[in-house]
Tab-separated table of C-alpha atoms in Angstrom:
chain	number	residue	atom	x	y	z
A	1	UNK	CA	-29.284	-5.269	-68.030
A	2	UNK	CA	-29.729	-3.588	-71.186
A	3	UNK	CA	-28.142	-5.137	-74.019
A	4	UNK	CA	-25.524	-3.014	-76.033
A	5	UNK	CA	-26.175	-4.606	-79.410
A	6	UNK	CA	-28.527	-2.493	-81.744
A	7	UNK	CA	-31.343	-4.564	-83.044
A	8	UNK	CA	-31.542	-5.597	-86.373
A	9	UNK	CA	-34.285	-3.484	-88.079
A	10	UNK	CA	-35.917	-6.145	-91.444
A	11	UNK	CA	-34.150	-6.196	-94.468
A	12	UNK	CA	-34.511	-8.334	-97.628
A	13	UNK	CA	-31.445	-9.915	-96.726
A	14	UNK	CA	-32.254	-13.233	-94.999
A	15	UNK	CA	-29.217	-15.373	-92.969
A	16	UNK	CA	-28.488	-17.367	-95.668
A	17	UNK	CA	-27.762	-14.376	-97.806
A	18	UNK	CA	-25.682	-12.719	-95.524
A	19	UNK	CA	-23.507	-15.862	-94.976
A	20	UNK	CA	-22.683	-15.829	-98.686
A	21	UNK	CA	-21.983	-12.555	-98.367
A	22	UNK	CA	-19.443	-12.641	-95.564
A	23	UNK	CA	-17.928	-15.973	-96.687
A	24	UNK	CA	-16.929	-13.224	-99.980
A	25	UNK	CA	-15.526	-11.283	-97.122
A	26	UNK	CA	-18.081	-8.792	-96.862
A	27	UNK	CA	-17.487	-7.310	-93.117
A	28	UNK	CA	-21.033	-5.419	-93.604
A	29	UNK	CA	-22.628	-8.152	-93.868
A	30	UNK	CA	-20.971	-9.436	-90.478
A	31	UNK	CA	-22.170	-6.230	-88.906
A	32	UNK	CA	-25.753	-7.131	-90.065
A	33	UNK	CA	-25.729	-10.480	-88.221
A	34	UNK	CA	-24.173	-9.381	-84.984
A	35	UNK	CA	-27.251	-6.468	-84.779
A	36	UNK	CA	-29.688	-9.067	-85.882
A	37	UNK	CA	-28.619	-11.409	-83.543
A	38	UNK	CA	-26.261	-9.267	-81.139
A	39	UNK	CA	-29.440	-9.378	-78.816
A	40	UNK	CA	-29.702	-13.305	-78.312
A	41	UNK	CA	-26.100	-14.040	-78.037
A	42	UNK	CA	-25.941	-11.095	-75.299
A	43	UNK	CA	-28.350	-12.468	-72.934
A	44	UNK	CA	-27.909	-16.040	-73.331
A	45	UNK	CA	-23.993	-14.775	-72.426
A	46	UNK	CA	-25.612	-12.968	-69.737
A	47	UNK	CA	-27.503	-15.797	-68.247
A	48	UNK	CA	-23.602	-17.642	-67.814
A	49	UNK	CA	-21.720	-14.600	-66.417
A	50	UNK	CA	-24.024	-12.262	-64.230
A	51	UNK	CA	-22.657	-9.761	-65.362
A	52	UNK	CA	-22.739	-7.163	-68.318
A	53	UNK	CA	-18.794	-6.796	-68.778
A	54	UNK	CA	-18.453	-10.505	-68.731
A	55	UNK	CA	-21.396	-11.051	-70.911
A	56	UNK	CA	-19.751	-8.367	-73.542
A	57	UNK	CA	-16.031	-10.483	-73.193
A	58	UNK	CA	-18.713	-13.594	-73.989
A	59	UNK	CA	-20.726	-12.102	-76.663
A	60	UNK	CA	-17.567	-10.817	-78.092
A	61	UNK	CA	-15.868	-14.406	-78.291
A	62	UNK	CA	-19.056	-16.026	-79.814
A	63	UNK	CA	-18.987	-13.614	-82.563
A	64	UNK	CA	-15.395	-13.988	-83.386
A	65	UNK	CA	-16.117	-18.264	-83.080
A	66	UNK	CA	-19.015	-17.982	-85.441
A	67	UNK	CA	-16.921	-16.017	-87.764
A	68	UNK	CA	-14.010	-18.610	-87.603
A	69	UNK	CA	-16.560	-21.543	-88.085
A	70	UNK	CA	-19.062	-19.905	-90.935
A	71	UNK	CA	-17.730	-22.641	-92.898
A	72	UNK	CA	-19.291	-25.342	-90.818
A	73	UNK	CA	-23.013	-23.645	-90.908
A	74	UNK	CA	-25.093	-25.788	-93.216
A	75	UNK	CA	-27.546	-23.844	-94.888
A	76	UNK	CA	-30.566	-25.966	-94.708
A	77	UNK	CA	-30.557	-24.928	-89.880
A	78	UNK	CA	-31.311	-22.242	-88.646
A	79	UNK	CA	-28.452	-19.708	-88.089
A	80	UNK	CA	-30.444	-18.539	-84.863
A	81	UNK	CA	-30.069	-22.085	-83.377
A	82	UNK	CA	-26.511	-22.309	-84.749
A	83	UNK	CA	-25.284	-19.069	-83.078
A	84	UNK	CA	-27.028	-19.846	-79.680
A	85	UNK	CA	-25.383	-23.354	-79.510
A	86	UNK	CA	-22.288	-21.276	-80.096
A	87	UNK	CA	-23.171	-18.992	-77.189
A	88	UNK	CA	-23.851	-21.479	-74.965
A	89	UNK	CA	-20.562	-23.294	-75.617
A	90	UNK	CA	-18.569	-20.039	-75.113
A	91	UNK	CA	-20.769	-19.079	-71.490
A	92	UNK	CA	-20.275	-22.680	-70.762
A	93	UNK	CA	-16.724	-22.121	-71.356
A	94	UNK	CA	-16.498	-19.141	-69.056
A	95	UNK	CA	-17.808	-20.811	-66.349
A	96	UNK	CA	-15.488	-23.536	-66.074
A	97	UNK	CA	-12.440	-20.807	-66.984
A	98	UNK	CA	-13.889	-18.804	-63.939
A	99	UNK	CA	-15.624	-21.239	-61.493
A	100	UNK	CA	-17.219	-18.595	-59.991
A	101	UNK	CA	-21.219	-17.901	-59.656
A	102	UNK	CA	-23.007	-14.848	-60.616
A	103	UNK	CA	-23.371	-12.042	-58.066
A	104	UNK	CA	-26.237	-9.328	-57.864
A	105	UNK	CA	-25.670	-5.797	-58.218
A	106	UNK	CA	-26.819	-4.565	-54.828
A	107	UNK	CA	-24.352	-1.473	-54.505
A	108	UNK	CA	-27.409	1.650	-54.127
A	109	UNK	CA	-28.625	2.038	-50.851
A	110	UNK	CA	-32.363	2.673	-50.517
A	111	UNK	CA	-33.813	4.569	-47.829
A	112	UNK	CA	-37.926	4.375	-47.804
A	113	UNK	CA	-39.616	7.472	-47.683
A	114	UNK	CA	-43.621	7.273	-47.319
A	115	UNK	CA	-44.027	6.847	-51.422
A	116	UNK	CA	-45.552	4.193	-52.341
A	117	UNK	CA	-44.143	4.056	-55.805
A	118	UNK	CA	-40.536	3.669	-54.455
A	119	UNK	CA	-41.947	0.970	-52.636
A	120	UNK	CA	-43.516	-0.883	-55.674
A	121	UNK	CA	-39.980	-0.106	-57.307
A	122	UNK	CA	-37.719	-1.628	-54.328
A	123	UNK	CA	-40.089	-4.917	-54.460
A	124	UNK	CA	-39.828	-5.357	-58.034
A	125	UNK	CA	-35.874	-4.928	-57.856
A	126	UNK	CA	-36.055	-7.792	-55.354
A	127	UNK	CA	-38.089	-10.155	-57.640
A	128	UNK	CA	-35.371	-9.406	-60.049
A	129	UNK	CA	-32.599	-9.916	-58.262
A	130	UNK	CA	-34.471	-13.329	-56.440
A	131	UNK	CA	-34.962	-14.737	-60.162
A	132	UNK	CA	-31.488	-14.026	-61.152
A	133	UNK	CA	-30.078	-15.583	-58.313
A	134	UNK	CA	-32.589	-18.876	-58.631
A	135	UNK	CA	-31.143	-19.002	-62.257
A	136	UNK	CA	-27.793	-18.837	-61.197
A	137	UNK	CA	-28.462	-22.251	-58.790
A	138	UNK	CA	-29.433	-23.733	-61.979
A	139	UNK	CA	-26.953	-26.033	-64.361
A	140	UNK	CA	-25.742	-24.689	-67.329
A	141	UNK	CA	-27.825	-26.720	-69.822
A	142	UNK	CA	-30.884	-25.579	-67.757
A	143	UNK	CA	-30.767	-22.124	-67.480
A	144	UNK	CA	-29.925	-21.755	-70.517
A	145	UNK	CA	-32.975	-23.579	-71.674
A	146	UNK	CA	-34.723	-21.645	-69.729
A	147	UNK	CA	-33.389	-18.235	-71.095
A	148	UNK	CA	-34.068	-19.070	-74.678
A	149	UNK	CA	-37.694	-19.848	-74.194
A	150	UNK	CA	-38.346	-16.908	-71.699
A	151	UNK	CA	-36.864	-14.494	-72.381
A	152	UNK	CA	-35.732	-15.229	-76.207
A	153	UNK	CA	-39.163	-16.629	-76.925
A	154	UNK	CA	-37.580	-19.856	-78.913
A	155	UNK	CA	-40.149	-22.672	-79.331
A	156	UNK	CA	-39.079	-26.273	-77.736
A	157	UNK	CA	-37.412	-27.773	-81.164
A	158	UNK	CA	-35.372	-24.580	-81.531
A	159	UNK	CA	-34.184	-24.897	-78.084
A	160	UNK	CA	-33.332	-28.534	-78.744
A	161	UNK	CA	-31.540	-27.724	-81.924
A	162	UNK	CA	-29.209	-24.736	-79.542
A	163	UNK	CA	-28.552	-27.259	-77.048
A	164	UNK	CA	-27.585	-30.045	-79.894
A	165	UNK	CA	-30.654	-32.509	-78.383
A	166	UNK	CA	-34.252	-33.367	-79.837
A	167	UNK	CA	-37.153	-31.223	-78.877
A	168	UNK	CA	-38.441	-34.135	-76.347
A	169	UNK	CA	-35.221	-33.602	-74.032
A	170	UNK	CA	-35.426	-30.003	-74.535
A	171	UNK	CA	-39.003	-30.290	-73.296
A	172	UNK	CA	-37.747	-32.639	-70.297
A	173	UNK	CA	-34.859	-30.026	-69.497
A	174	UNK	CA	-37.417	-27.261	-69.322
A	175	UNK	CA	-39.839	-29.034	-67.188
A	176	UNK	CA	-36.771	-29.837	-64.593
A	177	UNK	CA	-35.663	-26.280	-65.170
A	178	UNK	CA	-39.071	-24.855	-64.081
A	179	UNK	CA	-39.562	-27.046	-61.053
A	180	UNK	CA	-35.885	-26.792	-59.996
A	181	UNK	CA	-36.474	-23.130	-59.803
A	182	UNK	CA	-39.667	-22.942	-58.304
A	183	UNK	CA	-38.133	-24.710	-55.556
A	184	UNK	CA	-34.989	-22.268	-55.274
A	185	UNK	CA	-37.455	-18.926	-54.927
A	186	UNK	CA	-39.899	-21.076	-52.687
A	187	UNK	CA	-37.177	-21.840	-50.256
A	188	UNK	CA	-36.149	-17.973	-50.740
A	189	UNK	CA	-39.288	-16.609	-49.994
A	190	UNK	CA	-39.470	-19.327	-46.797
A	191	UNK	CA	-35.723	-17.913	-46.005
A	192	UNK	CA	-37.002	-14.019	-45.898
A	193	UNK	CA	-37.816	-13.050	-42.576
């Protein structure tokens, strides 16, 4: 899904700037880090929920957390790994509120025609939908090692410092993650008739 926070274009202002700024109650400054980092927090929410609106409600809550608990940022981590450990608390958070398990969006019906590029555009839905699903049948603590260095592009130590672990176990969970998953969409390609 597309995410609905604008990305942060570079300023001179690094994190640590704009913390002192907001903790002098500059709501500007606020703004600045949810565009900057509006983008992470939305699809790590994502990768709990399933789903945008639920993501948003997630996104939403980390935010106002991270505001409430500025104070506790030391300056010397990274805000990036600070705010995703947030995230993951509050997703983690909505799935035990909800116990339910992500769903797919499958409500268009697709009638082939003879074009190939429809074709190419129906099987690549399906891949989609097939890897969302195997990252659903993940834990927690997995997939969402799994979104941060995939599709957030965070090395192994950052994803250890999100997760509150050291970079070997955050190494370990990805390894599991990746064969865990591998498994799922080879037993859902095996399924497919």
């Amino acid at each position: 899904p597309r995410c609905p926070y604008e990305a942060e274009r570079p300023l001179d202002f690094d994190d640590r700037d704009l913390v002192r700024e907001i903790r002098g109650g500059s709501s500007v400054a606020f703004e600045r880090l949810m565009r900057r980092y509006g983008p992470l927090v939305f699809r790590i929410a994502y990768g709990f929920t399933g789903d945008r609106e639920a993501a948003l409600d997630v996104a939403q809550d980390t935010f106002l957390k991270a505001h409430a608990r500025l104070g506790d940022w030391r300056e010397e981590g990274e805000f990036r790994s600070w705010i995703a450990r947030i995230a993951a608390h509050e997703g983690l958070n909505f799935r035990r509120s909800r116990r339910r398990h992500p769903t797919c969006d499958l409500d268009e019906a697709v009638f082939l025609r003879d074009d190939p590029s429809q074709e190419r555009a129906i099987l690549a839905r399906e891949s989609r939908e097939a890897l969302h699903r195997s990252l659903a049948a993940l834990p927690p603590r997995q997939r969402l090692a799994v979104v941060l260095r995939y599709f957030q592009g965070m090395s192994a130590r950052e994803i250890g410092a999100a997760l509150a672990c050291s970079e070997g176990t955050a190494r370990n969970l990805l390894f599991r993650s990746l064969r865990k998953l591998r498994s799922v969409l080879t037993g859902a390609e095996e399924a497919l008739p």
